[in-house]
Structures are given as C-alpha cells and as structure tokens.
Short mmCIF file of C-alpha atoms and ligand atoms in Angstrom, two decimals:
data_model
loop_
_atom_site.label_atom_id
_atom_site.label_comp_id
_atom_site.label_asym_id
_atom_site.label_seq_id
_atom_site.Cartn_x
_atom_site.Cartn_y
_atom_site.Cartn_z
CA MET A 1 -23.31 32.52 -31.61
CA GLY A 2 -23.33 32.47 -35.02
CA GLU A 3 -21.03 31.09 -38.17
CA ALA A 4 -17.41 29.98 -36.96
CA PRO A 5 -14.65 33.03 -37.32
CA ALA A 6 -13.68 31.60 -41.45
CA PHE A 7 -9.94 31.04 -40.54
CA LEU A 8 -10.95 28.29 -38.10
CA LEU A 9 -12.57 26.54 -40.76
CA ASP A 10 -9.55 27.20 -43.69
CA ASN A 11 -6.94 27.01 -41.71
CA LEU A 12 -7.05 24.43 -39.21
CA GLN A 13 -5.56 20.56 -39.63
CA GLU A 14 -6.60 17.91 -37.32
CA GLY A 15 -4.99 17.67 -33.58
CA ASP A 16 -4.49 21.64 -34.75
CA THR A 17 -4.66 23.99 -32.02
CA SER A 18 -5.59 27.68 -32.48
CA VAL A 19 -5.06 30.73 -29.67
CA PHE A 20 -7.38 34.09 -30.50
CA ASP A 21 -7.86 37.36 -28.27
CA LEU A 22 -11.11 37.94 -28.55
CA LYS A 23 -10.58 42.22 -28.41
CA SER A 24 -8.63 42.08 -25.05
CA LYS A 25 -11.71 40.27 -24.01
CA GLY A 26 -10.43 37.23 -23.06
CA THR A 27 -8.42 34.41 -24.43
CA GLN A 28 -10.24 31.48 -26.47
CA THR A 29 -8.45 28.59 -28.28
CA ALA A 30 -9.69 25.87 -31.42
CA THR A 31 -8.87 22.76 -30.87
CA VAL A 32 -10.09 20.42 -34.14
CA ILE A 33 -10.63 16.92 -33.74
CA GLY A 34 -11.98 14.95 -36.72
CA SER A 35 -14.43 17.39 -37.95
CA LYS A 36 -14.93 19.35 -35.02
CA ILE A 37 -13.60 21.68 -33.69
CA TYR A 38 -13.40 22.28 -29.49
CA VAL A 39 -13.40 26.50 -28.68
CA ILE A 40 -12.67 26.29 -25.21
CA GLY A 41 -12.59 30.11 -23.28
CA TRP A 42 -14.63 32.61 -21.32
CA ALA A 43 -14.57 36.72 -23.18
CA SER A 44 -14.76 38.92 -20.29
CA ASP A 45 -18.46 38.45 -20.15
CA GLU A 46 -19.80 35.15 -20.95
CA ALA A 47 -18.77 33.90 -16.73
CA ALA A 48 -21.69 32.43 -16.46
CA THR A 49 -21.02 30.18 -19.53
CA SER A 50 -19.48 26.58 -19.34
CA GLY A 51 -16.25 27.98 -21.18
CA VAL A 52 -16.83 24.91 -24.33
CA ARG A 53 -18.35 25.14 -27.73
CA ILE A 54 -18.46 23.61 -30.83
CA PHE A 55 -18.42 23.76 -34.08
CA ASP A 56 -19.47 20.93 -36.18
CA LYS A 57 -17.17 20.81 -39.48
CA CYS A 58 -20.06 18.96 -41.25
CA THR A 59 -23.34 20.89 -40.17
CA ASN A 60 -21.45 24.24 -39.73
CA GLN A 61 -23.88 24.58 -36.83
CA TRP A 62 -22.82 24.98 -32.99
CA VAL A 63 -23.13 22.81 -30.62
CA ILE A 64 -23.39 24.06 -26.27
CA PRO A 65 -22.12 20.74 -24.88
CA THR A 66 -23.92 19.03 -21.72
CA VAL A 67 -20.38 19.72 -19.51
CA LEU A 68 -20.29 16.99 -16.28
CA GLY A 69 -17.13 16.61 -14.31
CA THR A 70 -16.01 19.92 -11.88
CA LYS A 71 -16.01 22.92 -13.46
CA PRO A 72 -12.72 24.92 -13.68
CA LYS A 73 -14.04 28.79 -11.96
CA PRO A 74 -14.06 30.87 -15.15
CA PHE A 75 -10.04 31.36 -16.40
CA ARG A 76 -8.75 34.10 -18.56
CA GLY A 77 -5.81 32.61 -20.75
CA HIS A 78 -4.94 29.27 -21.31
CA LEU A 79 -2.23 26.82 -23.54
CA ALA A 80 -4.72 23.69 -25.24
CA VAL A 81 -2.89 21.08 -26.42
CA LEU A 82 -4.33 17.58 -27.76
CA LEU A 83 -4.11 14.34 -26.43
CA SER A 84 -4.16 11.24 -28.04
CA GLY A 85 -7.31 12.23 -30.07
CA ASP A 86 -9.40 11.73 -26.78
CA ARG A 87 -8.86 15.09 -24.43
CA ILE A 88 -7.60 18.35 -24.63
CA LEU A 89 -4.97 19.81 -21.65
CA VAL A 90 -4.87 22.75 -20.43
CA VAL A 91 -2.70 24.36 -18.35
CA LYS A 92 -3.68 27.50 -17.54
CA GLU A 93 -1.68 30.92 -16.98
CA ASN A 94 -0.80 32.69 -14.60
CA SER A 95 -2.30 29.78 -12.17
CA THR A 96 -1.52 28.33 -8.58
CA PHE A 97 0.60 25.14 -9.38
CA ASP A 98 -2.41 22.86 -7.66
CA ASP A 99 -5.32 24.59 -9.75
CA CYS A 100 -3.50 24.71 -13.31
CA ILE A 101 -3.63 21.40 -15.31
CA TRP A 102 -7.14 20.46 -16.64
CA PHE A 103 -8.50 17.61 -18.90
CA LEU A 104 -10.69 18.60 -21.30
CA GLU A 105 -12.18 15.16 -22.40
CA VAL A 106 -14.29 14.31 -25.38
CA ASN A 107 -14.50 10.60 -26.32
CA THR A 108 -12.56 8.57 -23.35
CA GLN A 109 -14.16 5.80 -22.85
CA TYR A 110 -16.37 7.99 -20.11
CA ILE A 111 -18.19 10.33 -23.10
CA ARG A 112 -19.12 7.43 -24.16
CA GLN A 113 -20.76 6.22 -22.63
CA GLN A 114 -22.37 9.22 -20.79
CA GLN A 115 -23.06 9.91 -24.74
CA LYS A 116 -25.72 7.56 -24.37
CA ASN A 117 -27.51 9.13 -21.64
CA PHE A 118 -27.57 12.58 -23.04
CA GLU A 119 -29.06 14.21 -25.95
CA THR A 120 -26.48 16.53 -26.66
CA GLN A 121 -23.09 16.28 -27.40
CA VAL A 122 -21.38 15.26 -24.32
CA VAL A 123 -18.08 16.70 -22.66
CA ALA A 124 -15.80 16.00 -18.76
CA TRP A 125 -13.74 18.19 -16.81
CA SER A 126 -11.53 16.85 -14.80
CA ARG A 127 -8.66 18.41 -13.02
CA GLY A 128 -5.67 17.48 -12.87
CA VAL A 129 -3.86 15.81 -9.40
CA ILE A 130 0.82 15.95 -9.28
CA GLY A 131 2.03 13.39 -8.70
CA ASP A 132 -0.38 10.41 -6.86
CA ALA A 133 -2.54 11.34 -3.76
CA GLU A 134 -3.83 8.66 -1.10
CA LYS A 135 -6.62 6.42 -3.19
CA PRO A 136 -10.12 7.12 -1.19
CA ILE A 137 -10.92 4.37 1.40
CA VAL A 138 -14.46 2.66 0.36
CA ILE A 139 -15.81 1.08 3.29
CA SER A 140 -18.55 -1.36 2.84
CA GLY A 141 -21.00 -3.61 4.78
CA PRO A 142 -24.18 -5.05 6.23
CA SER A 143 -26.55 -2.47 7.95
CA GLY A 144 -25.31 -2.42 11.69
CA VAL A 145 -21.95 -3.90 11.00
CA GLY A 146 -19.89 -1.10 12.86
CA LYS A 147 -18.62 0.70 9.62
CA GLY A 148 -20.32 4.48 11.13
CA THR A 149 -18.17 3.36 14.65
CA LEU A 150 -15.11 2.98 13.07
CA ILE A 151 -14.85 5.68 10.38
CA ASN A 152 -16.52 8.46 13.08
CA LYS A 153 -13.21 7.11 15.60
CA LEU A 154 -10.63 6.85 12.80
CA MET A 155 -11.64 10.43 11.82
CA LYS A 156 -11.37 11.76 15.10
CA GLU A 157 -8.11 10.30 15.88
CA PHE A 158 -6.37 11.85 12.17
CA PRO A 159 -8.92 14.50 11.39
CA ALA A 160 -6.32 16.09 9.15
CA MET A 161 -5.38 13.02 7.43
CA PHE A 162 -9.03 11.57 6.29
CA GLY A 163 -12.43 13.80 5.08
CA PHE A 164 -15.42 12.45 4.72
CA SER A 165 -17.46 12.19 1.62
CA VAL A 166 -20.93 13.17 2.53
CA SER A 167 -23.24 10.97 0.89
CA HIS A 168 -26.92 12.66 -0.46
CA THR A 169 -30.05 10.36 0.66
CA THR A 170 -34.17 10.28 0.50
CA ARG A 171 -34.39 8.99 3.91
CA ALA A 172 -35.15 11.54 6.80
CA PRO A 173 -32.72 12.36 9.18
CA ARG A 174 -32.49 10.54 12.29
CA GLU A 175 -32.34 12.55 16.09
CA GLY A 176 -29.38 13.99 15.93
CA GLU A 177 -28.13 14.03 11.87
CA LYS A 178 -26.93 16.88 10.61
CA ASN A 179 -27.72 17.87 7.25
CA GLY A 180 -24.44 18.73 5.41
CA VAL A 181 -22.65 16.90 7.85
CA HIS A 182 -24.09 12.91 7.90
CA TYR A 183 -25.72 13.33 5.00
CA HIS A 184 -27.19 15.74 2.35
CA PHE A 185 -30.52 15.27 3.06
CA THR A 186 -32.33 15.46 -0.94
CA GLU A 187 -36.02 15.29 -1.69
CA ARG A 188 -36.14 12.47 -3.96
CA GLY A 189 -37.70 14.66 -6.91
CA VAL A 190 -34.23 16.78 -6.63
CA MET A 191 -31.58 13.71 -5.86
CA GLU A 192 -32.80 12.43 -9.17
CA GLN A 193 -32.74 15.06 -11.35
CA ASP A 194 -29.24 15.26 -10.28
CA ILE A 195 -28.88 12.70 -11.15
CA LYS A 196 -29.88 12.49 -14.63
CA ASP A 197 -27.35 15.71 -15.14
CA GLY A 198 -24.41 12.97 -14.34
CA LYS A 199 -23.35 14.74 -10.77
CA PHE A 200 -23.37 11.68 -8.87
CA LEU A 201 -20.27 9.09 -8.79
CA GLU A 202 -22.54 6.67 -7.27
CA PHE A 203 -25.67 6.01 -6.28
CA ALA A 204 -27.94 2.97 -5.72
CA SER A 205 -30.95 2.48 -3.68
CA VAL A 206 -30.59 0.48 -0.86
CA HIS A 207 -33.13 -0.14 1.90
CA GLY A 208 -36.15 1.87 0.45
CA ASN A 209 -33.99 4.45 -0.54
CA LEU A 210 -31.72 6.79 -2.71
CA TYR A 211 -28.23 6.83 -1.57
CA GLY A 212 -25.69 8.67 -3.85
CA THR A 213 -22.08 10.21 -3.80
CA SER A 214 -21.85 13.28 -5.84
CA ILE A 215 -18.43 13.91 -7.64
CA GLU A 216 -18.11 17.23 -5.41
CA ALA A 217 -18.09 14.79 -2.14
CA VAL A 218 -15.66 13.61 -2.85
CA ASP A 219 -13.93 16.62 -4.75
CA VAL A 220 -14.02 18.47 -1.70
CA VAL A 221 -12.47 16.62 0.72
CA ALA A 222 -9.38 15.78 -2.13
CA ASP A 223 -9.55 19.51 -1.89
CA ALA A 224 -8.89 19.92 1.59
CA GLY A 225 -5.88 17.74 1.36
CA LYS A 226 -7.47 14.99 2.79
CA ARG A 227 -7.65 11.27 1.66
CA CYS A 228 -11.03 10.87 1.32
CA ILE A 229 -13.65 7.85 2.82
CA LEU A 230 -16.71 6.17 1.38
CA ASP A 231 -19.24 4.64 4.07
CA ILE A 232 -21.51 3.05 0.79
CA ASP A 233 -23.27 -0.22 -0.22
CA VAL A 234 -21.92 -2.82 -1.64
CA GLN A 235 -23.33 -1.74 -5.71
CA GLY A 236 -22.02 1.03 -4.45
CA ALA A 237 -19.02 -0.35 -4.04
CA ARG A 238 -19.15 -1.69 -7.42
CA SER A 239 -20.49 1.09 -9.14
CA VAL A 240 -16.99 2.85 -7.96
CA ARG A 241 -14.95 0.42 -9.17
CA ASP A 242 -16.30 0.10 -12.48
CA SER A 243 -15.68 4.26 -12.33
CA CYS A 244 -11.95 5.41 -12.87
CA LEU A 245 -12.12 6.49 -9.28
CA GLU A 246 -8.69 4.44 -7.97
CA ALA A 247 -10.27 2.75 -4.13
CA ILE A 248 -8.86 0.54 -1.89
CA PHE A 249 -12.22 -1.52 -1.39
CA ILE A 250 -12.82 -3.59 2.22
CA PHE A 251 -15.57 -5.74 3.28
CA VAL A 252 -16.57 -5.20 6.77
CA CYS A 253 -18.34 -8.38 8.13
CA PRO A 254 -20.35 -9.39 11.84
CA PRO A 255 -18.94 -11.78 13.75
CA SER A 256 -22.78 -13.87 13.04
CA PHE A 257 -25.97 -13.04 12.02
CA GLU A 258 -27.36 -13.19 15.49
CA GLU A 259 -24.98 -10.71 16.41
CA LEU A 260 -25.61 -8.02 12.98
CA GLU A 261 -29.45 -8.22 14.54
CA LYS A 262 -28.19 -7.19 17.87
CA ARG A 263 -26.34 -4.39 17.14
CA LEU A 264 -28.78 -2.81 15.07
CA ARG A 265 -31.94 -4.15 17.14
CA ALA A 266 -29.87 -1.96 20.19
CA ARG A 267 -28.97 1.12 17.88
CA GLY A 268 -32.34 1.94 18.79
CA THR A 269 -32.69 3.97 15.02
CA GLU A 270 -34.99 2.02 13.19
CA THR A 271 -38.64 0.09 12.44
CA GLU A 272 -39.02 -3.15 13.28
CA GLU A 273 -39.94 -3.16 9.66
CA GLN A 274 -36.92 -1.67 8.98
CA ILE A 275 -35.07 -3.84 11.07
CA GLN A 276 -36.08 -6.63 9.20
CA LYS A 277 -35.73 -5.54 5.17
CA ARG A 278 -32.28 -4.22 6.74
CA LEU A 279 -31.92 -8.04 7.92
CA ARG A 280 -33.06 -9.91 5.07
CA ASN A 281 -31.18 -7.32 2.96
CA ALA A 282 -27.13 -8.05 5.29
CA LYS A 283 -27.63 -11.94 4.28
CA ASN A 284 -27.95 -10.83 0.59
CA GLU A 285 -24.75 -7.92 1.12
CA LEU A 286 -22.94 -10.40 3.34
CA GLU A 287 -22.56 -12.81 0.31
CA LYS A 288 -21.58 -10.65 -2.14
CA GLY A 289 -18.94 -9.13 0.07
CA ARG A 290 -17.44 -12.73 1.04
CA ASP A 291 -17.72 -13.57 -2.18
CA SER A 292 -18.08 -11.37 -5.24
CA GLY A 293 -14.20 -10.41 -5.16
CA LEU A 294 -14.85 -7.34 -5.51
CA PHE A 295 -13.48 -6.01 -2.40
CA ASP A 296 -9.58 -5.66 -1.13
CA HIS A 297 -10.07 -6.86 2.77
CA MET A 298 -12.46 -7.88 4.87
CA LEU A 299 -12.50 -7.06 8.19
CA VAL A 300 -14.03 -9.18 11.24
CA ASN A 301 -15.77 -6.63 14.15
CA ASP A 302 -15.89 -8.71 16.51
CA ASP A 303 -13.72 -6.99 18.91
CA PHE A 304 -13.84 -3.06 18.33
CA ASP A 305 -10.23 -2.35 19.41
CA SER A 306 -8.68 -4.28 16.80
CA CYS A 307 -10.94 -4.77 14.07
CA TYR A 308 -10.48 -0.47 14.09
CA GLU A 309 -6.43 -1.26 14.51
CA SER A 310 -6.42 -3.19 10.94
CA LEU A 311 -8.51 -0.86 9.55
CA LYS A 312 -5.52 1.30 10.84
CA LYS A 313 -3.26 -0.75 9.22
CA LEU A 314 -5.38 -0.96 5.73
CA SER A 315 -5.56 2.77 5.40
CA GLY A 316 -1.72 2.33 5.55
CA LEU A 317 -0.62 4.13 9.19
CA ASP A 318 1.96 2.04 9.57
CA GLY A 319 3.09 2.68 5.81
CA ALA A 320 1.31 -0.12 4.48
CA ILE A 321 -0.40 1.06 1.16
CA ASN A 322 1.66 4.45 2.21
CA GLU A 323 2.36 6.18 -1.89
CA THR A 324 4.98 8.71 -1.50
CA PRO A 325 4.29 11.55 -3.27
CA ASN A 326 6.25 12.92 -6.13
CA HIS A 327 10.12 15.16 -6.33
CA SER A 328 9.99 18.13 -6.20
CA SER A 329 6.49 19.12 -7.77
CA SER A 330 6.33 20.54 -4.33
CA GLU A 331 8.02 23.31 -4.86
CA MET A 332 6.47 25.30 -7.66
CA GLY A 333 4.51 26.43 -5.74
CA PHE A 334 2.95 28.93 -8.65
CA VAL A 335 3.53 28.61 -12.70
CA PRO A 336 3.91 32.16 -13.81
CA LEU A 337 2.14 33.27 -16.53
CA VAL A 338 1.95 30.54 -19.63
CA ASP A 339 3.95 31.24 -23.09
CA LEU A 340 3.81 28.17 -25.42
CA ALA A 341 3.73 24.48 -25.67
CA SER A 342 5.66 22.08 -26.92
CA LYS A 343 5.30 18.70 -26.88
CA SER A 344 7.19 15.27 -26.89
CA GLY A 345 5.61 11.62 -26.52
CA GLU A 346 3.96 12.38 -23.40
CA LYS A 347 6.01 15.06 -21.60
CA ILE A 348 4.99 18.62 -22.23
CA LEU A 349 7.09 21.62 -22.40
CA ILE A 350 6.27 25.02 -21.13
CA LYS A 351 7.77 28.31 -20.99
CA CYS A 352 7.03 30.81 -18.69
CA LYS A 353 6.24 34.65 -19.69
CA THR A 354 8.05 35.59 -16.12
CA GLY A 355 11.54 34.94 -15.16
CA VAL A 356 14.26 36.25 -16.87
CA GLN A 357 15.99 33.72 -15.56
CA GLU A 358 20.21 33.39 -17.18
CA LYS A 359 19.46 30.40 -18.97
CA ALA A 360 16.61 29.30 -20.84
CA SER A 361 16.02 26.26 -19.08
CA GLN A 362 14.83 27.57 -16.02
CA ASN A 363 12.13 29.74 -17.43
CA MET A 364 11.18 25.95 -18.44
CA VAL A 365 8.36 23.35 -16.66
CA VAL A 366 8.39 19.93 -17.76
CA LEU A 367 4.70 18.66 -17.82
CA ASP A 368 5.17 14.52 -17.82
CA LEU A 369 1.55 12.55 -18.36
CA SER A 370 3.41 9.39 -19.01
CA SER A 371 1.96 8.30 -15.24
CA ILE A 372 -1.42 9.64 -15.25
CA LYS A 373 -4.69 7.72 -14.26
CA GLY A 374 -7.82 8.02 -13.62
CA GLY A 375 -10.48 10.56 -15.56
CA ALA A 376 -12.86 13.01 -15.58
CA PRO A 377 -15.65 12.50 -13.71
CA ALA A 378 -12.46 12.71 -11.14
CA ARG A 379 -9.05 13.78 -10.77
CA THR A 380 -6.56 12.75 -13.45
CA ARG A 381 -4.05 11.58 -10.86
CA GLY A 382 -0.34 10.43 -11.96
CA LEU A 383 0.86 13.90 -13.25
CA ASN A 384 4.53 14.53 -13.32
CA MET A 385 5.54 18.60 -13.63
CA TYR A 386 9.44 19.96 -12.74
CA HIS A 387 11.92 22.65 -13.89
CA ALA A 388 13.23 20.83 -17.10
CA GLU A 389 17.00 22.34 -15.77
CA ASP A 390 16.44 19.69 -13.24
CA SER A 391 16.23 17.73 -16.19
CA ILE A 392 18.70 18.61 -18.26
CA PRO A 393 22.54 17.70 -17.17
CA ASN A 394 24.85 20.72 -16.38
CA GLY A 395 26.21 22.23 -19.11
CA SER A 396 23.34 21.13 -21.53
CA THR A 397 20.66 24.25 -22.91
CA VAL A 398 17.35 23.14 -23.27
CA ASP A 399 17.15 22.72 -26.99
CA GLU A 400 20.45 20.37 -26.71
CA LYS A 401 17.99 18.32 -25.32
CA GLN A 402 15.12 17.93 -26.98
CA SER A 403 17.05 16.88 -30.29
N1 LIG B 1 -17.34 -4.24 17.87
C1 LIG B 1 -18.04 -4.42 18.35
N2 LIG B 1 -19.00 -4.49 19.23
C2 LIG B 1 -20.09 -4.39 19.79
N3 LIG B 1 -21.12 -2.89 19.03
C3 LIG B 1 -20.71 -2.37 17.88
C4 LIG B 1 -19.43 -2.54 17.09
N4 LIG B 1 -18.61 -1.40 16.88
C5 LIG B 1 -20.26 -1.49 16.72
N5 LIG B 1 -21.13 -1.19 16.91
C6 LIG B 1 -21.91 -0.71 17.53
O1 LIG B 1 -23.51 -1.68 16.53
C7 LIG B 1 -24.13 -0.07 16.49
C8 LIG B 1 -23.48 -0.19 14.45
O2 LIG B 1 -22.83 0.42 14.22
P1 LIG B 1 -22.96 1.73 12.98
O3 LIG B 1 -24.04 2.50 13.01
O4 LIG B 1 -21.90 1.57 12.99
O5 LIG B 1 -23.12 0.40 11.59
P2 LIG B 1 -22.56 0.43 10.80
O6 LIG B 1 -22.04 -0.52 9.60
O7 LIG B 1 -22.86 2.23 10.03
O8 LIG B 1 -24.64 0.51 10.85
P3 LIG B 1 -25.96 1.43 8.85
O9 LIG B 1 -24.68 0.97 7.17
O10 LIG B 1 -26.62 0.80 8.80
O11 LIG B 1 -25.29 2.72 8.41
C9 LIG B 1 -23.68 0.75 16.91
O12 LIG B 1 -24.82 0.81 18.23
C10 LIG B 1 -22.10 0.88 17.75
O13 LIG B 1 -21.84 1.18 18.92
N1 LIG B 2 -24.20 3.43 -2.82
C1 LIG B 2 -24.48 4.15 -1.86
N2 LIG B 2 -24.58 3.85 -0.38
C2 LIG B 2 -24.41 4.32 0.84
C3 LIG B 2 -24.42 6.20 0.84
N3 LIG B 2 -24.39 6.45 1.83
C4 LIG B 2 -24.56 5.36 2.67
N4 LIG B 2 -25.24 4.10 2.44
C5 LIG B 2 -25.14 2.81 2.34
O1 LIG B 2 -26.96 2.32 2.94
C6 LIG B 2 -26.74 2.13 3.67
C7 LIG B 2 -27.77 2.80 5.10
O2 LIG B 2 -27.03 3.99 5.29
P1 LIG B 2 -28.26 4.49 6.81
O3 LIG B 2 -27.63 5.67 7.11
O4 LIG B 2 -29.46 4.74 6.20
O5 LIG B 2 -27.75 3.19 7.96
C8 LIG B 2 -25.62 1.69 4.29
O6 LIG B 2 -24.40 0.37 4.50
C9 LIG B 2 -24.30 2.50 3.36
O7 LIG B 2 -23.36 2.27 3.92
C10 LIG B 2 -24.11 6.17 -0.45
O8 LIG B 2 -23.45 7.57 -0.96
N5 LIG B 2 -24.42 5.25 -2.15
#
C-alpha cells in the first residue's frame, strides 16, 4: 500500500478532512483524528475491499482495520465530517434519501469494547435513519409459554407492519421448520466464528444450544420498513438492553408452572429429557424475568385472546407507544450530488450541486444531528433532514441565517 501521500502528513491538522481524486478512479477522503488518518472510499478497482484504511503517523504504517456493522455498498463520492472525535459522518453523493447518511465509528464505547476482542484496529459502520423508526420489540419468556404463537398471530394480522428477526441456532430443525424462515440453522463452528467476527447483536447458550440474533437479521427487517420483533431468552434480552439497540422489552409469564409444563408436553416437539431441561431453565427464567427490572412490561398468557389484545396495545396498535415520524424528511426523496459541507454545532449544511434554483437556500439541505441515538453495530436513529429554506424566515438568505 506504500507510504501515505506527503500532503496527508504535512498539511492535515486534527479534525481536518481532505478529499482527493484518484485520477478519475474514485474519490477518497482522509480525516485526521489524533495520530491516525482515516481514509474512506474505494477506487474503481477496489470494490472487494472494505473501503476503510488507517495511516498511523506514529509507526508510519498503513493499517487495515476490522470493519464491523452493516457496511455500505462501495460508493464513489462522499463528504466526510468528523463528529466529536469518535465518529465520522459520511454523506454519500448522488444517493437515495434513505441510504445517504452513514457513520463510521472509530472510538465510541462500542468500538472500545470490540477493540478488546480483536487484535487489529476496529471501526464500525452504522447507517443513519431519518426520524425515529419504531423501536424493535423484544419478547422473552420461558419455553412453552406461547411467545411464538403470539408473535405468529401478530405477524399474520399485520404483515406490513411487523417483521420477525430470524435468529441463528445450532439446534436441529423441528418438523415443518424452514431454514431462513423460523431460524438460520447453523453448524456450531460456523456460528462461533461469526460471533468472533462481530456479526451478532447478542447470543446465548439456551437449553444446551447456541442461539443468536445477527445484526443483519435486525437490519433486514428495518430495511423492509417494518418494526422488528425478537423472540429471545432472558440472557439475550439483557445483552440487547446493554447494546445500543433501543427496544421495548416484554416478558410473557404462564398462569402457573403446571400449565407451562402442560403446554410444553402438548406441543410434542421435545424429548422427555429436553422437556425436563426446559422446565428447569424455566424456573430460573421466571425468577429473572419477574425481578430483574429488565423488562418494561409483563404479560400473563392465560387466556390467549386477551393476552394477544394486550400485546397489540403494548405494540402501539392503539397508539399507546406510537412514535411519530418527523416532519418534511419524507418529502426529500433523493439527495443529489453533494458539493460541500459546513458545520455549525450539531447542524451540517450540505450544498447540493444540481438544481439551479432561484435562491441559494433551495440548493441547501440541513442535516440536524442534535437528537441522534443508537449507533453501531445497529442504526443511528433520530436524524433530521430538511431543505434549508424550510428553516429560513421569509426574505432572508442562507448566509444571513448562518451569521
Ligand atoms: N394461552 C394459551 N393457552 C393454551 N395453550 C397455549 C396458549 N398459548 C400458547 N399455547 C400453546 O402452547 C404451546 C407452546 O407455545 P409456543 O410454541 O408459542 O411457545 P414458545 O414460548 O414460543 O416456546 P419456545 O420458547 O420453546 O419456542 C403451543 O402448542 C401453543 O399452541
Ligand atoms: N438469546 C437468544 N435466545 C433465542 C434466540 N432465538 C430463540 N431464542 C430462545 O431460545 C429458546 C428456545 O427456542 P426454541 O425455538 O428452541 O424452542 C426460546 O426461549 C427463545 O426465546 C436468539 O436469537 N437469541
């Protein structure tokens, strides 16, 4: 990879970003953070690479970092803006509205945790989400309590609204279970390697098998514009609570232990030995579920229909937990070629190259980061984006507004 171009070392100061064209092969940016220069972007012959490399000024060496999170597809041009020393905002040129904002985390809490697991430098991508997408719903409870039955009914009644996070598991498929639909049935060795590679949001050993939620499983649902439902055990719920994925946590209890045993036996999917193991674990789960303070809501699944109605209410279907999408964002549609950015506090002003408008403000887009939450390895939510002229009083110009 050779040495860093001299201008990188000589001219750039902390926080500076430089854009350089690789003889029409593509555009890359270099952002200085401490003793490191983060180079983002792909030349046209580099599509197979991760698009991120780091020049360490102390060792005079290039480092190829371990890249976590859902990665963007290789893009040609972009803006890069350093945000508070721990992440770089990337605005893709000429991109669709829902895919134009990305964050490359370089020194967040998540990165520092992951740094302990990997021997190379770690960075992680997080896609920016305009507005507050509805929080995922985590449903836990002992085996046989009826979680799957409740979720199936919800998904059947509201197929456009909810999407199931398809977990990975090392357990064997039951009769009628389909790979990729009910679970991703996976060899233990493969799953363990994927966990090491940082592909999982959470994982746990449950009833003697490995279960886990991949970052991709949650992203697929969000990409389909649906609200994600996770059916995971209490250990997994704890891990999700400790992650940056903001969710609503619901614990489902049986009316009695005897009824739980009856349902588990009546389902007829486990051997006697497995039933005994699941019942032993159920005692522990019920204790943790009731007392840990981990869960936002408890449901008792006694009469199925009334439990289902309560789940619908908790899922916002009576408006109780509904979050409203933010204003004007959905009207933007497409962000044309991006030309330059200026930063003022938590607002980034982006000038679009196309569209010869009467007023300068009509070519300007404001990206407001004041309410962002979440982050890698999941999405960064709470962005707001609007035409600059929407925020400018009648008659004034962008420059007047800025000063
Ligand atoms: N309220 C209810 N009353 C009676 N039976 C029920 C009720 N809810 C669910 N069941 C039945 O209990 C059995 C277990 O339900 P289900 O498979 O949904 O449990 P689960 O919590 O998803 O279990 P696991 O964690 O093992 O996947 C099923 O046969 C289901 O039809
Ligand atoms: N921590 C996780 N737990 C999971 C996940 N997917 C399912 N589960 C839990 O496992 C048990 C048993 O499920 P079964 O399908 O074998 O009956 C149940 O409590 C599920 O909630 C996961 O991805 N992570």
